[in-house]
Structure formats: structure tokens, C-alpha cells
GROMACS .gro file of C-alpha atoms in nm:
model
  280
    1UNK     CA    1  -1.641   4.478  -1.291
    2UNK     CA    2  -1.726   4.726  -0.978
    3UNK     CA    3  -1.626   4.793  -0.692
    4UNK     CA    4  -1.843   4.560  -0.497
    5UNK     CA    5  -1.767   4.310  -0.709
    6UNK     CA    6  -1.422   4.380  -0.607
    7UNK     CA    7  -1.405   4.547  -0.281
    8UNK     CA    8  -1.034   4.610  -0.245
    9UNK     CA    9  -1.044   4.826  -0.572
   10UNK     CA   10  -1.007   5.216  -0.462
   11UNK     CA   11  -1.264   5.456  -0.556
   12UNK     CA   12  -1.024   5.571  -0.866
   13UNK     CA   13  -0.967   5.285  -1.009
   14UNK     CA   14  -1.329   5.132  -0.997
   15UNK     CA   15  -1.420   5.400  -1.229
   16UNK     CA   16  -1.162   5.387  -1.462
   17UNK     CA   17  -1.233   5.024  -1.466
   18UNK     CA   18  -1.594   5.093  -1.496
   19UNK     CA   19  -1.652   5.395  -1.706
   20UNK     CA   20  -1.411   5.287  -2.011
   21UNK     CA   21  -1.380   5.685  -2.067
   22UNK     CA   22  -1.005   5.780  -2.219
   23UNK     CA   23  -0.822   6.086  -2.130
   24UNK     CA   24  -0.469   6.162  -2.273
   25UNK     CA   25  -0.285   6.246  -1.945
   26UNK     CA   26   0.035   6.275  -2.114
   27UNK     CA   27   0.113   6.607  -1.966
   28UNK     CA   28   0.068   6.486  -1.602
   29UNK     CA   29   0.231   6.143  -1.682
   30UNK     CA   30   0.557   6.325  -1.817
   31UNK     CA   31   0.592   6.482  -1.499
   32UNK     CA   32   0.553   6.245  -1.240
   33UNK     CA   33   0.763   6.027  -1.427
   34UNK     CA   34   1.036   6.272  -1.448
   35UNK     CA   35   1.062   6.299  -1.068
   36UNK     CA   36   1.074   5.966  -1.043
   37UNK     CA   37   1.363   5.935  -1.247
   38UNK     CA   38   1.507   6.244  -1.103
   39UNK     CA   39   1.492   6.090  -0.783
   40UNK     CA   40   1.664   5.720  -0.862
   41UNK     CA   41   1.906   5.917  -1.082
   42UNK     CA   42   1.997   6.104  -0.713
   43UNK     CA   43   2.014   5.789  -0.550
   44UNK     CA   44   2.140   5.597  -0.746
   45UNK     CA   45   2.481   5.811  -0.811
   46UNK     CA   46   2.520   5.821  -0.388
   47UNK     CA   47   2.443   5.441  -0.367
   48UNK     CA   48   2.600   5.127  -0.538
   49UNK     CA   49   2.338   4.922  -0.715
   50UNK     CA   50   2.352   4.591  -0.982
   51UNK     CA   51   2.070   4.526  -1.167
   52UNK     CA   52   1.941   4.215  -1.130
   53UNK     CA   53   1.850   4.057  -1.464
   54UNK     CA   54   1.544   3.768  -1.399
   55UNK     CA   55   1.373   3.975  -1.556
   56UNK     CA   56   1.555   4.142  -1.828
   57UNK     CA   57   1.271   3.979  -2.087
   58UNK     CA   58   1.047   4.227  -1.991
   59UNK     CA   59   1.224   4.584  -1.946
   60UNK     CA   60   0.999   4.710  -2.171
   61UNK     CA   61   0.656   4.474  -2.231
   62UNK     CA   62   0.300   4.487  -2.390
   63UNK     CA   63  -0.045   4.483  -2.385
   64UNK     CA   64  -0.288   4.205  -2.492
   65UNK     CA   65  -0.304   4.417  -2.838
   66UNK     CA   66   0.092   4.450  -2.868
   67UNK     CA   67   0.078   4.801  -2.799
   68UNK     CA   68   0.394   4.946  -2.571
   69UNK     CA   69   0.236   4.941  -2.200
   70UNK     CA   70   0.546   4.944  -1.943
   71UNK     CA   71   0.890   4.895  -1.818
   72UNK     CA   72   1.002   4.628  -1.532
   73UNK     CA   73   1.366   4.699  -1.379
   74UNK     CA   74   1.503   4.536  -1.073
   75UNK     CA   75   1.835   4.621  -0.846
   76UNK     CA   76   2.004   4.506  -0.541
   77UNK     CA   77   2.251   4.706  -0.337
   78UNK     CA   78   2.622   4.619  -0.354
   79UNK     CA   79   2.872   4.538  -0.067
   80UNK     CA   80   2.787   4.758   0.193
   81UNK     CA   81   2.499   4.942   0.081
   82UNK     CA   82   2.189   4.844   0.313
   83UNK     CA   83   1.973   4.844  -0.003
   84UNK     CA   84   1.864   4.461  -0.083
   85UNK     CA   85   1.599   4.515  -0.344
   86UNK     CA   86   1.533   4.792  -0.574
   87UNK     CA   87   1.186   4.778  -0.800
   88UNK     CA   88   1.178   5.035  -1.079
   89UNK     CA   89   0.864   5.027  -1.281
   90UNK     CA   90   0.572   5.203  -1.467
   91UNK     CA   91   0.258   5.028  -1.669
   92UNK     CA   92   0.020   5.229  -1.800
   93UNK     CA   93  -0.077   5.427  -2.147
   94UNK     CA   94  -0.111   5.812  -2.049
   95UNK     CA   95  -0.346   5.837  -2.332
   96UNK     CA   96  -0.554   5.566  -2.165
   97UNK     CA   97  -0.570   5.769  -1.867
   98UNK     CA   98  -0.435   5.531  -1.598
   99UNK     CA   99  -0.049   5.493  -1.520
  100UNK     CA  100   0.123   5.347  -1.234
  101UNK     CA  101   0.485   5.448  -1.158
  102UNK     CA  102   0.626   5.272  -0.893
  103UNK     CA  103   1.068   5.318  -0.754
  104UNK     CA  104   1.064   5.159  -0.398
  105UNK     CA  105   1.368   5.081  -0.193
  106UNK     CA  106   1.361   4.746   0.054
  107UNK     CA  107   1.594   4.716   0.307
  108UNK     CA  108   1.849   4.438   0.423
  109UNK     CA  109   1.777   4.254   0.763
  110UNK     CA  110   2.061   4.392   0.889
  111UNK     CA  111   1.934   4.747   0.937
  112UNK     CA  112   1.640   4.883   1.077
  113UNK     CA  113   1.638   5.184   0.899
  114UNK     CA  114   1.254   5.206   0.712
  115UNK     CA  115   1.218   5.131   0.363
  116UNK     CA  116   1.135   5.382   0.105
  117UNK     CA  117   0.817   5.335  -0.103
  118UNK     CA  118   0.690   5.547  -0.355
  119UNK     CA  119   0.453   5.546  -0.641
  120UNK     CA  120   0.330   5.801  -0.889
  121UNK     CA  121   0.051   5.806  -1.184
  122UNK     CA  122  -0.245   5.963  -1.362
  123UNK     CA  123  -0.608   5.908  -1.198
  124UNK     CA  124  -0.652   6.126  -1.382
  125UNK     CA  125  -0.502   6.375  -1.180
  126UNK     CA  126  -0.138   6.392  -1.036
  127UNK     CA  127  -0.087   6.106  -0.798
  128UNK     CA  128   0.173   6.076  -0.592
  129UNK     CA  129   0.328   5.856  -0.239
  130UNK     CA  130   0.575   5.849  -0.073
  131UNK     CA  131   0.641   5.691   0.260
  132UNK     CA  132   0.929   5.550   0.517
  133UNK     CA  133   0.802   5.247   0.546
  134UNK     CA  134   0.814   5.101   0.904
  135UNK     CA  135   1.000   4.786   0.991
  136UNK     CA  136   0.798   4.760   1.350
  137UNK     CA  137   0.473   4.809   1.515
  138UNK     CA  138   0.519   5.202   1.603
  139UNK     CA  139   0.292   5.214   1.885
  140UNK     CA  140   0.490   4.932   2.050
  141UNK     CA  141   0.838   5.104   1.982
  142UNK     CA  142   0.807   5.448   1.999
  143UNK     CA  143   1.236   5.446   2.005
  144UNK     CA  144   1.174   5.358   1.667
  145UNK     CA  145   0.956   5.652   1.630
  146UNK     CA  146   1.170   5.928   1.747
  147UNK     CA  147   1.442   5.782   1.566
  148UNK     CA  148   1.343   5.773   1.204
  149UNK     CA  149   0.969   5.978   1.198
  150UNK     CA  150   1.025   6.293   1.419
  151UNK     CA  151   1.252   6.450   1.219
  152UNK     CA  152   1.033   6.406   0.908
  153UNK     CA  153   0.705   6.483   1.108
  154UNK     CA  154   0.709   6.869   1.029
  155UNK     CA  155   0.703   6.804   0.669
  156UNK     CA  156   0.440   6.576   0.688
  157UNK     CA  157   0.232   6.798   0.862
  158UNK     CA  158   0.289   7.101   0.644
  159UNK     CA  159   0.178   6.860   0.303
  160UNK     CA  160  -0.141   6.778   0.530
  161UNK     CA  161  -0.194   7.179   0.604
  162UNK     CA  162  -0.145   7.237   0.218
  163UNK     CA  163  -0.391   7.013   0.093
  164UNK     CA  164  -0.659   7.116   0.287
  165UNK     CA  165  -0.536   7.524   0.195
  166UNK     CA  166  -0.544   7.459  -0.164
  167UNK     CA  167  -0.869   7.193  -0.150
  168UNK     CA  168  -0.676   6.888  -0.284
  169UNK     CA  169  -0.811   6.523  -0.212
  170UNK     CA  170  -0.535   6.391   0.036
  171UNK     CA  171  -0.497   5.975  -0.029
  172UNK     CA  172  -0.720   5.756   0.128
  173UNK     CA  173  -0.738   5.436  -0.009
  174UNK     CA  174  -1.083   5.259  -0.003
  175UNK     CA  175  -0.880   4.920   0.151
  176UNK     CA  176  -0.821   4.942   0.511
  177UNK     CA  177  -0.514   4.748   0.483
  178UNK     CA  178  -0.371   4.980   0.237
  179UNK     CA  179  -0.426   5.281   0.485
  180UNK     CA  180  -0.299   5.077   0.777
  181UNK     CA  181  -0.008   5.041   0.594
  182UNK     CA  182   0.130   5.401   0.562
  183UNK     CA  183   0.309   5.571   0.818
  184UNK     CA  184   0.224   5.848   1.057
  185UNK     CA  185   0.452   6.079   0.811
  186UNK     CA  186   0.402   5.937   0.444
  187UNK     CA  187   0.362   6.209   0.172
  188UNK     CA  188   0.047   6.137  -0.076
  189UNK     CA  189  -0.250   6.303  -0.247
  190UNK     CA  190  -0.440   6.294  -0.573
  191UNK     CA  191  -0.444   6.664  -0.738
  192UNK     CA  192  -0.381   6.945  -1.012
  193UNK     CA  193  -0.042   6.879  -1.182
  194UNK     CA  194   0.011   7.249  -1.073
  195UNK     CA  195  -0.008   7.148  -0.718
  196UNK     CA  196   0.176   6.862  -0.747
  197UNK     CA  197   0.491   7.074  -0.919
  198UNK     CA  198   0.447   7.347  -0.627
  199UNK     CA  199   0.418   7.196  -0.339
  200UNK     CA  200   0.419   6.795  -0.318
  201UNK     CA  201   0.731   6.786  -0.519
  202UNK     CA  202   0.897   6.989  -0.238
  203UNK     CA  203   0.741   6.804   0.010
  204UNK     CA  204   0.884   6.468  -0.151
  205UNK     CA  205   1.250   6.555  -0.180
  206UNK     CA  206   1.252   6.618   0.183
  207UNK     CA  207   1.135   6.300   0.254
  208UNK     CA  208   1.373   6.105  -0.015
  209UNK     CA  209   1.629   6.369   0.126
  210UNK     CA  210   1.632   6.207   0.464
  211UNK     CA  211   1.557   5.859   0.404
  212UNK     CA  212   1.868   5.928   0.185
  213UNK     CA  213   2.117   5.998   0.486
  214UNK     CA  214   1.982   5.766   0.745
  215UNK     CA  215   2.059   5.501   0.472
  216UNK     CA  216   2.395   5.686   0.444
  217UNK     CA  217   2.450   5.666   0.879
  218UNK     CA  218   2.269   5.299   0.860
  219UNK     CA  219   2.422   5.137   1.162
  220UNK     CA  220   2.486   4.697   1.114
  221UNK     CA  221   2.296   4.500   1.312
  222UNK     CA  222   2.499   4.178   1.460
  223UNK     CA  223   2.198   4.040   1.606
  224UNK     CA  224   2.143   3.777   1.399
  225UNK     CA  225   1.839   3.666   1.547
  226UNK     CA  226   1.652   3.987   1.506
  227UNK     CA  227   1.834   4.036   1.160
  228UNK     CA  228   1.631   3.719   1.071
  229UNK     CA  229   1.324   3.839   1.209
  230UNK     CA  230   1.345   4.160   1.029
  231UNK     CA  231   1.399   4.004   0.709
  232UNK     CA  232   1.046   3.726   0.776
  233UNK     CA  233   0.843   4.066   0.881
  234UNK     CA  234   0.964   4.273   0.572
  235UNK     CA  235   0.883   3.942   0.353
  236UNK     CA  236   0.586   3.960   0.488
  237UNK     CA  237   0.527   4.314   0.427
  238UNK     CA  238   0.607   4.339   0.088
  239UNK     CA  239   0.392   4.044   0.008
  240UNK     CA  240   0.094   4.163   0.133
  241UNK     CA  241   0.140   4.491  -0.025
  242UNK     CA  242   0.202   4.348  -0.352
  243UNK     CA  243  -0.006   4.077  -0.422
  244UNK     CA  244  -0.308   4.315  -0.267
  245UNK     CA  245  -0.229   4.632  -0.452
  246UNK     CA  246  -0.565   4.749  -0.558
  247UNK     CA  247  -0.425   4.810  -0.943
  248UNK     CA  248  -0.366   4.472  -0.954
  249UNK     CA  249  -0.717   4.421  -1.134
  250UNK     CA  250  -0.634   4.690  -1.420
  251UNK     CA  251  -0.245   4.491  -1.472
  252UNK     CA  252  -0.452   4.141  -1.490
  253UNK     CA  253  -0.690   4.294  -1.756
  254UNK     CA  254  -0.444   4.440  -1.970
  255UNK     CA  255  -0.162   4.174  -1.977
  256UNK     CA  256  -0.344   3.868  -1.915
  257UNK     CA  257  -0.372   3.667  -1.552
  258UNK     CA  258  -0.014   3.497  -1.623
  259UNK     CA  259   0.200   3.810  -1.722
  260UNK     CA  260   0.018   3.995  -1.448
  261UNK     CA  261   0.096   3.704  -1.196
  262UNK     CA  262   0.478   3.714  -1.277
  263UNK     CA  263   0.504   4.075  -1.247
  264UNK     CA  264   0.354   4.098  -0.901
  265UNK     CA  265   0.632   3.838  -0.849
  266UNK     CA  266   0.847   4.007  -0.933
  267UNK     CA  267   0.735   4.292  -0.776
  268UNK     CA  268   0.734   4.062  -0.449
  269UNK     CA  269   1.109   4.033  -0.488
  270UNK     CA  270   0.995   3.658  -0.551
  271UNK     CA  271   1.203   3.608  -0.898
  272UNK     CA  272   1.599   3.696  -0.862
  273UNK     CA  273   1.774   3.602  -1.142
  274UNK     CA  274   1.549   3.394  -1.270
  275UNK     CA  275   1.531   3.226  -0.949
  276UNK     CA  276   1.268   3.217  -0.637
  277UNK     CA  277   1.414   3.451  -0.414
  278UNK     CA  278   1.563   3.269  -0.065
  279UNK     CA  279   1.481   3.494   0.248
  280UNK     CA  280   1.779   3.281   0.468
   0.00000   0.00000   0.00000
């Protein structure tokens, strides 16, 4: 496999794909996926979540060989948290190399307040995302701009100012659509676990920080006609960012085409309870 034989494949993973090199990147792996846990351990004890349990079978599942390769762990927000779907995942071997850490927060239709995406792994450097995901074309509501990014926007910039002091790769995604999907402020890069611990993870909890309180202030929408056309866009949205996650290749390859199907299901918010998932 390359990547022109598939095109949607970033630069990093087409040659991990390709090379077939190993690199124990247990040090780096540790870390990233110690702020992760950090982080839902923060939310999680200022929001009310269930787990939902479709797919309790595979909390913890394998590779083709039976060797240990990741975790699958799905929430939904209670009563009146604005929270409807929590994924909480990692695949990957760190002494493979390649890991993918993933703790993203979707919103009800109710709110317009942005999701909360992020995803952290070894390539083999420290990678890391994080974004307030919009729920509207910015350029054609700039309200929604000044409401949600502008606070946000100086951290942003100061991440962008950092990578290019300390000559880190900033994240750019070979896909267009990947790139098109990121906000003006989202927080990502691809560098030395030492820069990653001194100034991204700063960087991060600001962002979580504040995503954290507007959820907090989330007014209710009544409107139940744009509640309904919130909830068909962020459908949308999360499909398309799931089922064309350029990692998907690496998942399919080391789980097999039907395990790898069901977790970007899954991933798609497409499997509650066991059940496909009703947007009405």
C-alpha cells in the first residue's frame, strides 16, 4: 500500500504503512495517554455521564495475532448535561510505533455550543489535536465566531508562534477535507515529547478549560426546528470524519475489514446499546 494507492492516507501514516520499520514509543505513548485521561478524569467529575454499553464486548480488544491492541469506551451525558455522545478510545502497540488516542465530546441538538475533539498518538513523535469543533459555516455566522472562538483565539495563536520558535511540524493533514475540517483556533502539531510536555500541554488545557465552561453556561435551545437541523449537520459531521479518518487503513489491517467496520461505527455514534443510533 502507498499513498497514491490511497490518497487520503497522511504523509505519516503512508510510511508507517509502507516502511514496516518498529520503534518502541512507549515513552511518548505513556504521556499522551496520561493527558488524555487527565483530561476526561477533569471532565468527567464536573459533568454527569453513563456509559453506554453496545459495546462493552470490546473495552479492551485484539489484533489479528491475539496480541492486546486497544480499548473502545462510549458515554452519553445525563439529564441536563448538553453532552450526547462521549467516544473514549486508543488502538495502537507503542512498541509498533503507531497509536491513536482519541476522547471527543459531541454535542446535543439543543445547544450550539462546539463540540470538543481531540486525539493524541505516536508518529513517531508526540501527536496531539485538539479543536472546538464548529456546529456552522463560520464565515456565514461570524456571531458564532465571536461567541465561542475569540476568546480562545490568543491561545491559538501563541501554539502557532511556538511551533515555528522551537521548529516543530504544525499538523497539516495531506486530505483537504481533514484540514477543512479544523477550526480557525484548533490546537495540533507533530513534535519532541519535550515540546509537547512544555508547551502544547499548556496550550491544550486552555482550550479543554474553556470548552469546559461554555458547556457549563450552555444556554437550551427551544427551537425545535433548528435543534433538528443541528442534530442532521452534526450527524453529518461526525460521519464524514469518521468513516474518512485517514488511520482508518492501519485499524482495517490490523483487526480485519469487519472489526474495523464496527468500530468506525461505533465511533460514528452509529451502535447505542447495541442498537443503530436514531438521530429524531
Amino acid at each position: 500500500m502507498s499513498a497514491q494507492q490511497k490518497p487520503f492516507v497522511t504523509e505519516e501514516f503512508a510510511r508507517h504503512i509502507d516502511s514496516g520499520h518498529k520503534m518502541d514509543t512507549s515513552e511518548t505513548y505513556n504521556q499522551v495517554l496520561a493527558l488524555r485521561d487527565e483530561i476526561w478524569q477533569y471532565i468527567s467529575t464536573e459533568l454527569n455521564f453513563s456509559e453506554d454499553l453496545g459495546c462493552q464486548d470490546i473495552h479492551n480488544f485484539n489484533d489479528l495475532q491475539g496480541n492486546h491492541l486497544g480499548r473502545m469506551r462510549n458515554f452519553t451525558g445525563d439529564n441536563d448535561n448538553p453532552v450526547d455522545w462521549v467516544i473514549h478510545s486508543d488502538i495502537g502497540q507503542p512498541q509498533n510505533t503507531f497509536t491513536n488516542i482519541h476522547l471527543t465530546f459531541w454535542m446535543k441538538g439543543n445547544t450550539d455550543v462546539p463540540h470538543l475533539g481531540m486525539a493524541f498518538g505516536t508518529l513517531p513523535e508526540a501527536f496531539y489535536y485538539v479543536d472546538m469543533m464548529p456546529r456552522y459555516e463560520l464565515v456565514t455566522h461570524p456571531e458564532h465566531v465571536e461567541k465561542y472562538y475569540d476568546a480562545i483565539n490568543d491561545v491559538a495563536m501563541a501554539h502557532q508562534n511556538e511551533l515555528f520558535e522551537h521548529g516543530v511540524k504544525p499538523f497539516n493533514a495531506a486530505m483537504p477535507f481533514i484540514r477543512a475540517s479544523l477550526s480557525p483556533c484548533a490546537v495540533a502539531g507533530v513534535g519532541p515529547l519535550s515540546f509537547f510536555e512544555n508547551n502544547a500541554k499548556q496550550k491544550i488545557w486552555a482550550v479543554v478549560k474553556h470548552w469546559l465552561e461554555l458547556v457549563k453556561n450552555a444556554q437550551q435551545d427551544d427551537d425545535q426546528m433548528q435543534c433538528q437541523k443541528r442534530r442532521q449537520r452534526d450527524y453529518d459531521q461526525r460521519r464524514s470524519i469518521v468513516y474518512l479518518d485517514p488511520a482508518n487503513p492501519i485499524a482495517e489491517r490490523l483487526v480485519g475489514k469487519q472489526a474495523a467496520d464496527r468500530l468506525i461505527r461505533i465511533l460514528a455514534g452509529e451502535e447505542r446499546n447495541g442498537k443503530p443510533y436514531n438521530r429524531d
